[in-house]
Every structure is written in C-alpha cells, then in structure tokens.
Amino acid sequence: QSPEAYLCHTPGLVVVMPRGPRCAKGLLLSSIRCKDPVIFLEPKILYRSAVEEVPDADYEIPLGKAEIMQKGTDVTIVGWGAQLRRLQLACDLASKEGISCELIDLRTLLPWDSERIIRSVKKTGKLIVSHEAPITCGFGAEVAATLQQECFFHLEAPIQRVAGYDTPFPLVAEKYYLPDETKNLDAIRKVMELAK
C-alpha cells in the first residue's frame, strides 16, 4: 500500500507525494512539465479527508524542494503525503507541552531535499522521520542514514523512526497499523528526554 521505497530504487525516476489538494495541483503541474519520468503518488485517503482551497490559476511547486510547514527549535520532524496530517496534530500536542517542533514535508522523495533537512537538524539537534510504510526498508531509513552521516556531531539524541508495522496492510485495522499522532508524540517526548 506504500510503494514509495520500491519506486525510489529506480534510477532516473522522480517520485512525488503530495499532502493535500493545493500541494497536489502544484506538484502535478510541475510533474507534467518535467522532462524526466515522474511517478506521482496520491494517498487515497486525501480523496475523502482533504479540504483546502485550491487556486484556479496555473502554479507549480518545484520538484526536489521540501517545505518547512512549521518552524521550530527543539526537534525536526520529517514526513510526506497523508502522514503530514497526523504529524501536524502531534506537533500541536507537543506545543502544549512546551516543545517547539519544526515540521518538514519532503513532497518529492526522489530526488529528496537533504540539504533542507540537514540545516534543520543542525539547528534542533534531533530528528524524527515518520511514514505509513513498514519500518523495515522504508524510505525513512534513507533519510535517517543520510542525516546520521551528515549531522552526527550535531545530534543530541538517536534519530527516531515512526512507521507502519512489518505486516501486510490490515485494511479493517488501519487505525492500529498507521502511526498516529499519539505514536508520533511519544517519539517527540522520547527524543526530548534522551537529549537531557
């Protein structure tokens, strides 16, 4: 159900995953106009749950550029696609506990904007990567490995990955499988505690 890691193993592809309708339109127009082959992944849940005003005008969102959705100083949180809704809720809950989260949407998984994440982690000293796919060999492992290599001396706590379980996707038990805001909030608390 989350094939992004498979697709990112294909050299030459551009892999894109929007978080909502406004982002989807801008990324889709950029994808159509891109000279490279683009795989555009649309999380199905967005068809049922996303409500946003989408401009009628033509606009593009650059491929390969992550977006800082929320600035913060204590911990960097990275996600993509529909997972950003749960991450925003986790950041809101963390702010009530006095934790300032910098939330980043990758938007494009291949090529991904490692530089933006590196700058953020050098500022916060902590990183959480969250996605719906199974944790083993999920794309979050690539993000974590790169940041471990590039930011080792800046990290104040081990990088945390919050992801789906290594099981077939259980449609009837979706709410137990997907990493919700509570699981992400637990990871936020954990990195803050480890950094003390």
mmCIF file of N, CA, C and O in Angstrom, residues 70 83-96 103 180-182 184-185 188:
data_model
loop_
_atom_site.group_PDB
_atom_site.id
_atom_site.type_symbol
_atom_site.label_atom_id
_atom_site.label_comp_id
_atom_site.label_asym_id
_atom_site.label_seq_id
_atom_site.Cartn_x
_atom_site.Cartn_y
_atom_site.Cartn_z
ATOM 1 N N GLN A 70 6.101 24.200 9.448
ATOM 2 C CA GLN A 70 6.048 24.856 10.754
ATOM 3 C C GLN A 70 7.480 24.985 11.258
ATOM 4 O O GLN A 70 8.210 24.014 11.319
ATOM 5 N N GLN A 83 0.635 11.393 5.816
ATOM 6 C CA GLN A 83 1.174 11.340 7.174
ATOM 7 C C GLN A 83 1.329 12.737 7.782
ATOM 8 O O GLN A 83 1.320 12.897 9.004
ATOM 9 N N LEU A 84 1.431 13.765 6.942
ATOM 10 C CA LEU A 84 1.604 15.120 7.459
ATOM 11 C C LEU A 84 0.433 15.581 8.311
ATOM 12 O O LEU A 84 0.614 16.364 9.240
ATOM 13 N N ARG A 85 -0.762 15.090 8.057
ATOM 14 C CA ARG A 85 -1.920 15.469 8.890
ATOM 15 C C ARG A 85 -1.720 14.976 10.318
ATOM 16 O O ARG A 85 -1.968 15.707 11.281
ATOM 17 N N ARG A 86 -1.274 13.742 10.463
ATOM 18 C CA ARG A 86 -1.030 13.196 11.803
ATOM 19 C C ARG A 86 0.153 13.892 12.469
ATOM 20 O O ARG A 86 0.147 14.127 13.676
ATOM 21 N N LEU A 87 1.164 14.215 11.694
ATOM 22 C CA LEU A 87 2.335 14.892 12.250
ATOM 23 C C LEU A 87 1.988 16.301 12.724
ATOM 24 O O LEU A 87 2.499 16.749 13.753
ATOM 25 N N GLN A 88 1.116 16.983 11.999
ATOM 26 C CA GLN A 88 0.699 18.321 12.440
ATOM 27 C C GLN A 88 -0.039 18.234 13.768
ATOM 28 O O GLN A 88 0.172 19.057 14.663
ATOM 29 N N LEU A 89 -0.886 17.225 13.913
ATOM 30 C CA LEU A 89 -1.583 17.029 15.187
ATOM 31 C C LEU A 89 -0.595 16.740 16.317
ATOM 32 O O LEU A 89 -0.725 17.264 17.426
ATOM 33 N N ALA A 90 0.414 15.910 16.037
ATOM 34 C CA ALA A 90 1.433 15.603 17.053
ATOM 35 C C ALA A 90 2.207 16.856 17.438
ATOM 36 O O ALA A 90 2.492 17.076 18.626
ATOM 37 N N CYS A 91 2.531 17.694 16.467
ATOM 38 C CA CYS A 91 3.246 18.947 16.752
ATOM 39 C C CYS A 91 2.388 19.877 17.604
ATOM 40 O O CYS A 91 2.897 20.548 18.516
ATOM 41 N N ASP A 92 1.096 19.920 17.318
ATOM 42 C CA ASP A 92 0.179 20.754 18.113
ATOM 43 C C ASP A 92 0.117 20.265 19.559
ATOM 44 O O ASP A 92 0.134 21.071 20.498
ATOM 45 N N LEU A 93 0.066 18.950 19.735
ATOM 46 C CA LEU A 93 0.050 18.386 21.092
ATOM 47 C C LEU A 93 1.372 18.663 21.809
ATOM 48 O O LEU A 93 1.387 18.994 22.994
ATOM 49 N N ALA A 94 2.481 18.544 21.089
ATOM 50 C CA ALA A 94 3.798 18.795 21.684
ATOM 51 C C ALA A 94 3.937 20.255 22.111
ATOM 52 O O ALA A 94 4.545 20.548 23.151
ATOM 53 N N SER A 95 3.359 21.160 21.320
ATOM 54 C CA SER A 95 3.470 22.584 21.673
ATOM 55 C C SER A 95 2.772 22.882 22.991
ATOM 56 O O SER A 95 3.200 23.765 23.741
ATOM 57 N N LYS A 96 1.731 22.119 23.318
ATOM 58 C CA LYS A 96 1.043 22.296 24.598
ATOM 59 C C LYS A 96 1.925 21.861 25.767
ATOM 60 O O LYS A 96 1.673 22.226 26.909
ATOM 61 N N LEU A 103 8.370 21.149 11.468
ATOM 62 C CA LEU A 103 7.722 20.127 10.649
ATOM 63 C C LEU A 103 8.051 20.358 9.183
ATOM 64 O O LEU A 103 7.818 21.451 8.660
ATOM 65 N N ASP A 180 -0.126 7.042 14.307
ATOM 66 C CA ASP A 180 -0.982 8.205 14.542
ATOM 67 C C ASP A 180 -0.258 9.286 15.332
ATOM 68 O O ASP A 180 0.933 9.177 15.631
ATOM 69 N N GLU A 181 -0.991 10.326 15.686
ATOM 70 C CA GLU A 181 -0.381 11.449 16.412
ATOM 71 C C GLU A 181 0.138 11.033 17.784
ATOM 72 O O GLU A 181 1.131 11.575 18.272
ATOM 73 N N THR A 182 -0.491 10.041 18.412
ATOM 74 C CA THR A 182 -0.042 9.588 19.730
ATOM 75 C C THR A 182 1.320 8.912 19.641
ATOM 76 O O THR A 182 2.212 9.187 20.451
ATOM 77 N N ASN A 184 3.531 9.394 17.334
ATOM 78 C CA ASN A 184 4.494 10.435 16.984
ATOM 79 C C ASN A 184 4.803 11.329 18.181
ATOM 80 O O ASN A 184 5.953 11.719 18.382
ATOM 81 N N LEU A 185 3.797 11.628 18.983
ATOM 82 C CA LEU A 185 4.035 12.417 20.192
ATOM 83 C C LEU A 185 4.949 11.661 21.153
ATOM 84 O O LEU A 185 5.842 12.258 21.776
ATOM 85 N N ILE A 188 8.402 12.182 19.981
ATOM 86 C CA ILE A 188 8.852 13.546 20.304
ATOM 87 C C ILE A 188 9.299 13.610 21.763
ATOM 88 O O ILE A 188 10.375 14.121 22.084
#
